[in-house]
XYZ file of C-alpha atoms in Angstrom:
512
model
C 8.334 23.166 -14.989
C 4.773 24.556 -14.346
C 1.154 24.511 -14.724
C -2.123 26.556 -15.595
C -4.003 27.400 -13.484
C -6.504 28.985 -15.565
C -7.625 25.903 -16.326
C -8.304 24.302 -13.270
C -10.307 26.940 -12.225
C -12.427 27.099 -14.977
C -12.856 23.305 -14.811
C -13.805 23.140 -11.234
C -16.182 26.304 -11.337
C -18.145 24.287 -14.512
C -18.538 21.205 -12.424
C -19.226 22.639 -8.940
C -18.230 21.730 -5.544
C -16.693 18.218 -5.798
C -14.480 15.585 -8.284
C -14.534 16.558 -11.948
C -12.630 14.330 -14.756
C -9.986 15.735 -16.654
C -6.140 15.378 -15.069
C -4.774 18.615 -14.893
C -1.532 17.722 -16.075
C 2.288 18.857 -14.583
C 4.018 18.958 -17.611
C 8.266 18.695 -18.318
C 9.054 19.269 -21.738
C 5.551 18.628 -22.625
C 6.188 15.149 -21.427
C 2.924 14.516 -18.530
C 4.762 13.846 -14.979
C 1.578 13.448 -12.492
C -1.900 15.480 -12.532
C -1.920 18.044 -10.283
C -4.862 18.694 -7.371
C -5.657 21.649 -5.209
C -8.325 22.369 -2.871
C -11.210 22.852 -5.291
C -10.169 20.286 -8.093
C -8.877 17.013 -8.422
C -9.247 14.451 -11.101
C -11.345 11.524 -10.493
C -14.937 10.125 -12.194
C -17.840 12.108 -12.873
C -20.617 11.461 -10.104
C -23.304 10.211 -13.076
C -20.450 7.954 -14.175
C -22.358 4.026 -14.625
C -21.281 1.304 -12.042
C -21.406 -1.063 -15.195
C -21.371 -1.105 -18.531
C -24.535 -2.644 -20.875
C -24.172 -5.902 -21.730
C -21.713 -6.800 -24.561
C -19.133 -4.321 -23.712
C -16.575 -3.597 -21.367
C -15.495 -0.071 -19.914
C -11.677 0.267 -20.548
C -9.766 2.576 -18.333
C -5.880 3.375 -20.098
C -3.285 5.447 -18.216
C 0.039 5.988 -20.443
C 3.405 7.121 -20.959
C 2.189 9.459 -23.380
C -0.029 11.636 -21.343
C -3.633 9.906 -20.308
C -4.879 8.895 -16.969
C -7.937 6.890 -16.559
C -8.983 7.577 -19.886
C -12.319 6.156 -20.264
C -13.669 4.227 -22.934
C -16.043 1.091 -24.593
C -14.943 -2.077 -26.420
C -17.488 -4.784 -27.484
C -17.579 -8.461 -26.841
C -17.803 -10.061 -30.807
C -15.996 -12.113 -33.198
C -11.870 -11.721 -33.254
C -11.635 -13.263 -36.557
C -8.925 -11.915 -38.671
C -7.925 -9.527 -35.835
C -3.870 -9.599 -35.209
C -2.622 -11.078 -32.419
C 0.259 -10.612 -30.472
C -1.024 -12.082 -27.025
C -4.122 -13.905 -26.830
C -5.343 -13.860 -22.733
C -7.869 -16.060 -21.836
C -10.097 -15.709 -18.590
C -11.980 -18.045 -16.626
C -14.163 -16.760 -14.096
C -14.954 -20.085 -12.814
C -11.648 -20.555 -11.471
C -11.049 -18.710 -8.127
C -8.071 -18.541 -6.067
C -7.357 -15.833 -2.837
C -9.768 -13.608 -1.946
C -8.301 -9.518 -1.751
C -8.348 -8.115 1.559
C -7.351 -4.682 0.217
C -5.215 -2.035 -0.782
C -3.526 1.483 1.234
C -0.621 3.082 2.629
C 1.048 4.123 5.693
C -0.352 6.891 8.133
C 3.150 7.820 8.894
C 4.582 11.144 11.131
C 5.645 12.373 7.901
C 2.549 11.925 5.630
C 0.533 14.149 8.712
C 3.061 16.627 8.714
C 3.257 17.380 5.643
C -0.298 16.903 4.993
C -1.557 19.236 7.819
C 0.364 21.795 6.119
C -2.352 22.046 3.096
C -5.550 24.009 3.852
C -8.030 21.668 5.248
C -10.048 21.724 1.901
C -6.672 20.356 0.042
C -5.695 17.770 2.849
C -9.604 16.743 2.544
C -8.868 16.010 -1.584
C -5.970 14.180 -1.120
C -7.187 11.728 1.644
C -10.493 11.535 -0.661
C -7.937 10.878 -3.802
C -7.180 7.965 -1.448
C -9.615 6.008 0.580
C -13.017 7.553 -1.634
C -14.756 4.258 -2.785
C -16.361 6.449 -5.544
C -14.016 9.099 -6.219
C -10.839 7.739 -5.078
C -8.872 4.468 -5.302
C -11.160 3.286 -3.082
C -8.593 2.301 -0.238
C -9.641 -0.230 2.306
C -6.333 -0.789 4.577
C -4.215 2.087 6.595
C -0.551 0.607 8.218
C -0.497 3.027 11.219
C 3.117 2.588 12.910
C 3.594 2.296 16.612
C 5.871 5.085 17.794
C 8.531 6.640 15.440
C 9.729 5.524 12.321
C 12.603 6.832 10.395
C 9.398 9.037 8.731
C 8.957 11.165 11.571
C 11.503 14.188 12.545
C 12.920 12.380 15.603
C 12.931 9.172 17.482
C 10.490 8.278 20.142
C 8.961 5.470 21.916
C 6.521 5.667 24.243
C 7.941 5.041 27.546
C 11.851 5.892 27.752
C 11.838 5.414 31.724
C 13.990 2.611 31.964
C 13.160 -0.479 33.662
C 9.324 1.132 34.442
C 8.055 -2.662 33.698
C 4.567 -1.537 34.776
C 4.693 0.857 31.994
C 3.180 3.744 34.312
C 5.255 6.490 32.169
C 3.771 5.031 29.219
C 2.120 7.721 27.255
C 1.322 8.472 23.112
C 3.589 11.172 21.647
C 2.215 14.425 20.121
C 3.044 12.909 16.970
C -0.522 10.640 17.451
C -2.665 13.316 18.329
C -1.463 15.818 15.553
C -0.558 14.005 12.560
C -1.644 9.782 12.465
C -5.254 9.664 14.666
C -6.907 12.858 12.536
C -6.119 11.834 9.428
C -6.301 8.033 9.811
C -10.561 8.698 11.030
C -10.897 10.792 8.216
C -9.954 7.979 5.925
C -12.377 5.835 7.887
C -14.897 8.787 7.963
C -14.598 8.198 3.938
C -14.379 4.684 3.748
C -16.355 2.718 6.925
C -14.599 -0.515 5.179
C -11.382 1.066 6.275
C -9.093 -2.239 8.026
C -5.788 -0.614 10.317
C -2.710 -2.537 11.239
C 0.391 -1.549 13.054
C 3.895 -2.328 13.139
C 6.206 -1.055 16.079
C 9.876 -0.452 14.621
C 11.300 -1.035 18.103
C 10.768 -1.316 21.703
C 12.141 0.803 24.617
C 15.854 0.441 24.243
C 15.840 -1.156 27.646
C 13.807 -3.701 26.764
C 16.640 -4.647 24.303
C 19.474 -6.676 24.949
C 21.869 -3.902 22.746
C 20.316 -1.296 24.329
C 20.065 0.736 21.294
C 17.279 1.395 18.899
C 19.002 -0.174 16.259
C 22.104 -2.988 15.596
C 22.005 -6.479 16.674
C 19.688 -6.298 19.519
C 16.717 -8.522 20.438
C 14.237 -8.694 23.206
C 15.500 -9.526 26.652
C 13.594 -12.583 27.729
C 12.333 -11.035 30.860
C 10.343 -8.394 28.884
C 8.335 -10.615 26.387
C 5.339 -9.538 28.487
C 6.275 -6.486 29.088
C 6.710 -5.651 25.308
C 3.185 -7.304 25.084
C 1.434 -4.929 27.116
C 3.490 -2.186 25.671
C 1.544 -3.163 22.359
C -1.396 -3.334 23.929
C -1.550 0.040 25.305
C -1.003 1.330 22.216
C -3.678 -0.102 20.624
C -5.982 0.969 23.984
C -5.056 4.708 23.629
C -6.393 4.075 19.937
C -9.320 2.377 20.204
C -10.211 5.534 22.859
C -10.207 7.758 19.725
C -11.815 5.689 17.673
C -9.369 3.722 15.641
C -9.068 -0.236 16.314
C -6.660 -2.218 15.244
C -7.537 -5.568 13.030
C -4.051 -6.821 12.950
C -0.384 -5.849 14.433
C 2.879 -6.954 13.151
C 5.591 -8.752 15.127
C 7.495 -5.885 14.318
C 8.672 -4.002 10.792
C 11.871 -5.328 9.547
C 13.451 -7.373 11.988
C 16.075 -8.403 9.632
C 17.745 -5.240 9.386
C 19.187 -6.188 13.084
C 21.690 -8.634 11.476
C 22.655 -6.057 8.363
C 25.997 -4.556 9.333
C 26.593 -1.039 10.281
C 22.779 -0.238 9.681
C 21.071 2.614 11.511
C 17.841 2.003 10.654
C 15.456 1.581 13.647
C 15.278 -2.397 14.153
C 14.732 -5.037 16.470
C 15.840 -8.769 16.068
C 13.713 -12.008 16.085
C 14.906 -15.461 14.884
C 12.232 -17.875 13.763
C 12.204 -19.500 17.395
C 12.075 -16.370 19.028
C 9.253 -14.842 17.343
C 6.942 -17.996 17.543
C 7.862 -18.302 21.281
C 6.720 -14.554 21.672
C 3.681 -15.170 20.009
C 2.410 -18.318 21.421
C 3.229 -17.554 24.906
C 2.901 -13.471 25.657
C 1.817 -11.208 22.395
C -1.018 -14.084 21.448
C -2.762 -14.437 25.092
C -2.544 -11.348 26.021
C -4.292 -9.605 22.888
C -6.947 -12.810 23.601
C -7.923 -11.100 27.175
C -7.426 -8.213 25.835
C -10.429 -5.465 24.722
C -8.403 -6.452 21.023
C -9.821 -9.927 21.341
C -10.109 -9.906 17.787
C -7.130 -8.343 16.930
C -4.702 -10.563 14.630
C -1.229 -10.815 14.031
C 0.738 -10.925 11.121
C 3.935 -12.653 11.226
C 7.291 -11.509 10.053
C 6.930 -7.885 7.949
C 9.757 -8.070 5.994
C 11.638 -8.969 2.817
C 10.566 -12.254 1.089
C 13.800 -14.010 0.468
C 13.665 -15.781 3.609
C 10.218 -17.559 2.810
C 8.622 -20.021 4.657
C 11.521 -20.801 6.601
C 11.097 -17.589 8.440
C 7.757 -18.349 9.598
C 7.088 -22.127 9.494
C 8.051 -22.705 13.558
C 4.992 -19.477 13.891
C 2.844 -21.444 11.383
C 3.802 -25.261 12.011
C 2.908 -24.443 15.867
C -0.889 -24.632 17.151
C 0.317 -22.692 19.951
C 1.243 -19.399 18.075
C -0.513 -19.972 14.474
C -4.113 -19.682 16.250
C -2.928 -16.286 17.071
C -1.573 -15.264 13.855
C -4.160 -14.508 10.453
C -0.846 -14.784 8.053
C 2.558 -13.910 6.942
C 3.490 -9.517 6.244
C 6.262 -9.406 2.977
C 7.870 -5.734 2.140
C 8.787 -5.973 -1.990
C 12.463 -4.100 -1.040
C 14.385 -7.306 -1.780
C 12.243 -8.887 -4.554
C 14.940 -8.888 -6.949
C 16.584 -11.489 -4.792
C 13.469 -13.521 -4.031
C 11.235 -14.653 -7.094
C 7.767 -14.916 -6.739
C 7.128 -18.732 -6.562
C 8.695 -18.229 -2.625
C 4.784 -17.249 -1.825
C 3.526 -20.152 -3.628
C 5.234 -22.096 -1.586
C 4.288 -19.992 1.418
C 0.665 -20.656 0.410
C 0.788 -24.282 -0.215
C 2.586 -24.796 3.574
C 0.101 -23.026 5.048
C -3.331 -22.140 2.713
C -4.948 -21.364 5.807
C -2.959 -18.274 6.410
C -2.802 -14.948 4.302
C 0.063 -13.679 2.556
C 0.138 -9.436 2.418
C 2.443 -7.207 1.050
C 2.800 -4.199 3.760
C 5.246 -1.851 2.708
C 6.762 -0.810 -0.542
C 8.974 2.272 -1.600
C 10.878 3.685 -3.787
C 14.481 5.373 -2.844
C 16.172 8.602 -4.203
C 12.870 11.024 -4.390
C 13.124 12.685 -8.277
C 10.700 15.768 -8.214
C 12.296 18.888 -9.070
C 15.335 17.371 -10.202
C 16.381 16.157 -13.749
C 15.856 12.471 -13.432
C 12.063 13.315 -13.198
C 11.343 13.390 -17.144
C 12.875 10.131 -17.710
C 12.206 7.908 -14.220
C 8.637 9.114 -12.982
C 6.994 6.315 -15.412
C 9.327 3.667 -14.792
C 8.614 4.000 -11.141
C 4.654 3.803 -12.310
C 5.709 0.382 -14.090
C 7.671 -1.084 -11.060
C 4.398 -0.185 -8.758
C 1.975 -2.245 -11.882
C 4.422 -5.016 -12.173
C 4.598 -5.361 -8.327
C 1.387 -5.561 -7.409
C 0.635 -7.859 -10.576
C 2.801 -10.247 -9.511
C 1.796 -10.205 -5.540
C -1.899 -10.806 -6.905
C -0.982 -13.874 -9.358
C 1.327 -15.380 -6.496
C -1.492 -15.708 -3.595
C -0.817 -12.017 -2.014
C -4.277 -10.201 -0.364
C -3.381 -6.771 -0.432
C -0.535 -4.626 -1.450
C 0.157 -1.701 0.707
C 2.148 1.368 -0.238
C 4.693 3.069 2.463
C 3.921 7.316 2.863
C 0.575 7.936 1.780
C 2.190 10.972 0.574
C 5.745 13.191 1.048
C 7.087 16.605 0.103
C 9.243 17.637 -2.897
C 11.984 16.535 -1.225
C 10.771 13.120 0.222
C 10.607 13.951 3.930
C 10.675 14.987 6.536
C 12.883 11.867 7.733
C 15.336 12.209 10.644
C 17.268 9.504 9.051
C 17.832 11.207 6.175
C 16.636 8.470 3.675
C 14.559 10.507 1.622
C 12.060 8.757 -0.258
C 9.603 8.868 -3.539
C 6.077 8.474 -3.058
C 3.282 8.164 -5.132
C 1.615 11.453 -4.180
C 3.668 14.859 -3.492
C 2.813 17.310 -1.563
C 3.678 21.210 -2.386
C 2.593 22.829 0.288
C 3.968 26.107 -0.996
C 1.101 26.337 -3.549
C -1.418 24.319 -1.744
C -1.449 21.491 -4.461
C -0.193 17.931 -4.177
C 0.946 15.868 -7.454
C -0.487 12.077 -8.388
C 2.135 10.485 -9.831
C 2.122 7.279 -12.275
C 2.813 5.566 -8.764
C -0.966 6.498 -7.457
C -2.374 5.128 -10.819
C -0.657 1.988 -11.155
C -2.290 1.298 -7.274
C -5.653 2.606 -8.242
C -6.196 0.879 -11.470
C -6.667 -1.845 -9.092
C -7.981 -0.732 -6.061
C -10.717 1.530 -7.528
C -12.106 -1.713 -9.640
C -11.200 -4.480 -6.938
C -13.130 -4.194 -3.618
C -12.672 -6.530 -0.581
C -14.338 -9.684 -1.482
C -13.333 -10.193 -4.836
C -11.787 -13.278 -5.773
C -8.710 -13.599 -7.956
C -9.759 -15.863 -11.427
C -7.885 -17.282 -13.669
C -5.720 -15.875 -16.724
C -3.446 -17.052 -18.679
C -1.937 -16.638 -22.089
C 1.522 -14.675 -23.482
C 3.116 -12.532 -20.771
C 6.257 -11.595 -22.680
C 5.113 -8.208 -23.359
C 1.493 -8.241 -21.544
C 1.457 -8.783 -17.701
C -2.259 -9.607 -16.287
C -4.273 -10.289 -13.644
C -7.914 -10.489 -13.368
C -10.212 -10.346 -10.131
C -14.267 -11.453 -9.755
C -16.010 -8.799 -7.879
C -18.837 -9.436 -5.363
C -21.155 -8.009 -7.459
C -20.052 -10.304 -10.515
C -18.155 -7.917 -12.519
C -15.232 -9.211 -13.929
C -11.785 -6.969 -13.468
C -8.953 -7.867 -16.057
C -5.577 -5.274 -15.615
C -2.858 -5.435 -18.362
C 0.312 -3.474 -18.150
C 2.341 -3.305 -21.770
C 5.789 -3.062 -20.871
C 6.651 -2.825 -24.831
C 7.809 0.649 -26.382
C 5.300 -0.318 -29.352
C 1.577 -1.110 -29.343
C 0.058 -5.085 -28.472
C -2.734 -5.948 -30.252
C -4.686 -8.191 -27.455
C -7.271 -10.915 -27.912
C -8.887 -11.390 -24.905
C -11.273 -14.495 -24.884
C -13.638 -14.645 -21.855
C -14.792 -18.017 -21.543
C -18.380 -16.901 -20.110
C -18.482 -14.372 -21.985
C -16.503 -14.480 -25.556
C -13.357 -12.367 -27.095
C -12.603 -8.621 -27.051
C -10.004 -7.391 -29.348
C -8.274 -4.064 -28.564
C -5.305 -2.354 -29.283
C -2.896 -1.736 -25.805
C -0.688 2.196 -26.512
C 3.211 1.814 -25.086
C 3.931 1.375 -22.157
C 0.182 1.622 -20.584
C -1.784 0.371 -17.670
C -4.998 -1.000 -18.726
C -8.317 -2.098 -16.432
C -11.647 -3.638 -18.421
C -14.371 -4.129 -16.298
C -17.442 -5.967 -17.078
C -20.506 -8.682 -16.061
């Protein structure tokens, strides 16, 4: 494995301070594994690049299997005929659906760890890489957890005195100040669109009826408000440094309480439980709370248990008023197809459904599975969020923002992938086909835009499209064949586009 650096610098000392274009690719075999960034150079679009192209054509951006990332180029609107086929996709921009709420990732312990261990001109590229609306994937949402997760190097909660139900030992950890609160108003500093949510992974062990930070334990009646002001002091110690929260989860995961012999950090809700809480201590008290218009998202966990999870939250005036819509993680989608948001949606239309955490297990850089599984993981990101989009989903939301070569730190050992690595040794981090199968989205689809219609033949060719704000239309294709498509795409405003999809590629057109 390796890279020239000869290159880069050459690259970044012709363009100046700042983004220049070409990925400077981290190569295995000569097969292209992610794009590699430093502290003077990452890849990203020129600064005189157009918003939009002229009229008749349509930029097309193509990241593939075989090496390219964001490759730029122009196809024009004209007649198909006698062009081959193999999927024809129709759009209609006159037929909207959800509007998207956003894209991000998690400001976990472990992403500010190992990000604070760049120099602060590399940890500034990678958040830019991120939450940049012109240089980056143009991020909008940040999942900052309450307390530890298993991504930080121990556990923690932020007052361990038991029974102190006036919560006068509460305090933030170190953890806050150091590595989530810098780097989560930096993204914000980038991005003033920047929306934060939280998710606590438990309470205070004594406000559990196990006890424990993990196993089959819920909370004990008698500290539903207690647990509600815990929340809320959280979210005060935040707002003090400049971070406000537009939404917090009833709590990541609470399945995981009724798994057997887990030792992931959990607590327990039933349906009942959770809309009780809701309606009666979390929901009022965030109302006289300075988080007045703070908003909660019900559940935060696997799908597969959709709506019955949340319909007494959702059926109920008392807790739905409270609640902006329903938090799905993807980790069980196999399980759970897609038409169980549909039917999420058409219970409750009123109410968003947002998919808050997604991950990928059994971290591959520097080992020999990289070659062969770093683009699959790429497809499983494009297919994902593809699928949350065309089933009523606002926003898809990656897990670490970013992790080391060996996907940590993590006290629980459950070392993970993520979509940008960090090699702190060098000073570099890695964008892997992960980060480009989130930002050929997220770059093109701002909050606002409304999901259209397309339809046509998705055995091979997976779509989506999106109407911007500003009236661009945003189509994304992912070929999932080992051989080229040749694609029809007829725009009913605007007529057909033929075009010829490479193997295994993601593929955003944008046009007005």
């Amino acid at each position: 494995m390796g890279h020239m650096w000869k290159t880069i610098f050459a690259i970044a000392f012709f363009f100046g301070k700042g983004i220049a274009n070409e990925c400077e690719p981290y190569r295995v075999d000569d097969v292209v594994i992610a794009c590699v960034c430093n502290s003077t150079y990452c890849d990203g679009p020129s600064d005189d690049e157009p918003k939009v192209p002229k009229e008749g054509s349509s930029f097309w951006y193509v990241t593939n299997k075989n090496g390219l990332r964001m490759h730029k180029s122009e196809v024009n609107f004209g007649s198909c005929d006698g062009s081959p086929a193999d999927a024809t996709i129709t759009v209609d921009s006159s037929k909207q659906y959800q509007t998207i709420l956003g894209f991000g990732g998690g400001f976990t312990d472990s992403f500010g760890i190992d990000l604070s261990k760049l120099s602060p001109a590399a940890q500034e590229q990678l958040i830019r890489a991120y939450y940049d609306p012109k240089k980056g994937s143009g991020y909008t949402l940040g999942r900052i957890p309450c307390a530890s997760t298993d991504f930080s190097t121990r556990f923690y909660t932020y007052d361990d005195v038991v029974n102190d139900t006036s919560l006068k030992h509460f305090a933030l950890a170190e953890d806050d100040y150091k590595y989530k609160m810098p780097y989560a108003r930096k993204a914000l500093e980038l991005n003033k669109e920047t929306l934060f949510f939280s998710a606590a992974w438990t309470p205070p062990a004594w406000m559990k009826t196990n006890n424990k930070i993990s196993g089959k334990g819920y909370l004990k009646k008698e500290h539903y408000q207690t647990y509600a002001n815990y929340l809320v002091k959280f979210m005060d110690e935040y707002k003090k440094h400049g971070i406000d929260m537009w939404a917090i989860s009833t709590g990541n995961e609470p399945l995981n309480a009724f798994a057997f012999n887990l030792p992931l950090i959990s607590m327990g809700w039933t349906p009942k439980m959770m809309a009780d809480w809701i309606a009666n201590y979390l929901g009022p008290t965030l109302s006289s709370s300075a988080h007045n218009k703070t908003m909660v998202l019900a559940f935060d966990d696997n799908r597969h248990v959709l709506p019955w999870f949340v319909e007494p939250t959702l059926e109920n005036r008392a807790s739905s008023k409270y609640v902006v819509g329903t938090a799905v993680h993807w980790y069980q989608d196999f399980l759970a197809p897609a038409y169980l948001l549909d039917r999420t949606h058409n219970e409750f239309p009123d109410k968003i459904i947002i998919m808050t955490e997604a991950s990928i297990i059994d971290p591959v850089w520097n080992t020999s599975k990289v070659k062969d599984e770093s683009w699959s993981r790429g497809e499983k990101y494009i297919l994902s969020i593809i699928e949350y989009m065309n089933h009523w989903a606002v926003g898809w939301v990656d897990w670490n923002l970013a992790l080391d070569v060996s996907g940590g730190p993590t006290w629980q050992k459950d070392y993970l992938d993520s979509a940008i690595v960090i090699n702190a040794d060098e000073d570099v981090f890695y964008k892997q086909p992960m980060y480009y199968a989130i930002h050929h989205i997220s770059r093109f689809v701002g909050r606002g835009s409304a999901r259209i219609s397309v339809t046509g033949d998705t055995s091979a060719v997976e779509s989506t499209a999106f109407l911007t704000p500003s009236g661009e239309v945003v189509v994304v294709l992912y070929n999932k064949d080992t051989v080229p498509k040749h694609v029809i795409l007829n725009d009913l405003q605007n007529g057909p586009l033929c075009f010829e999809l490479s193997p295994l590629s993601m593929n955003t057109l944008k046009y007005k």
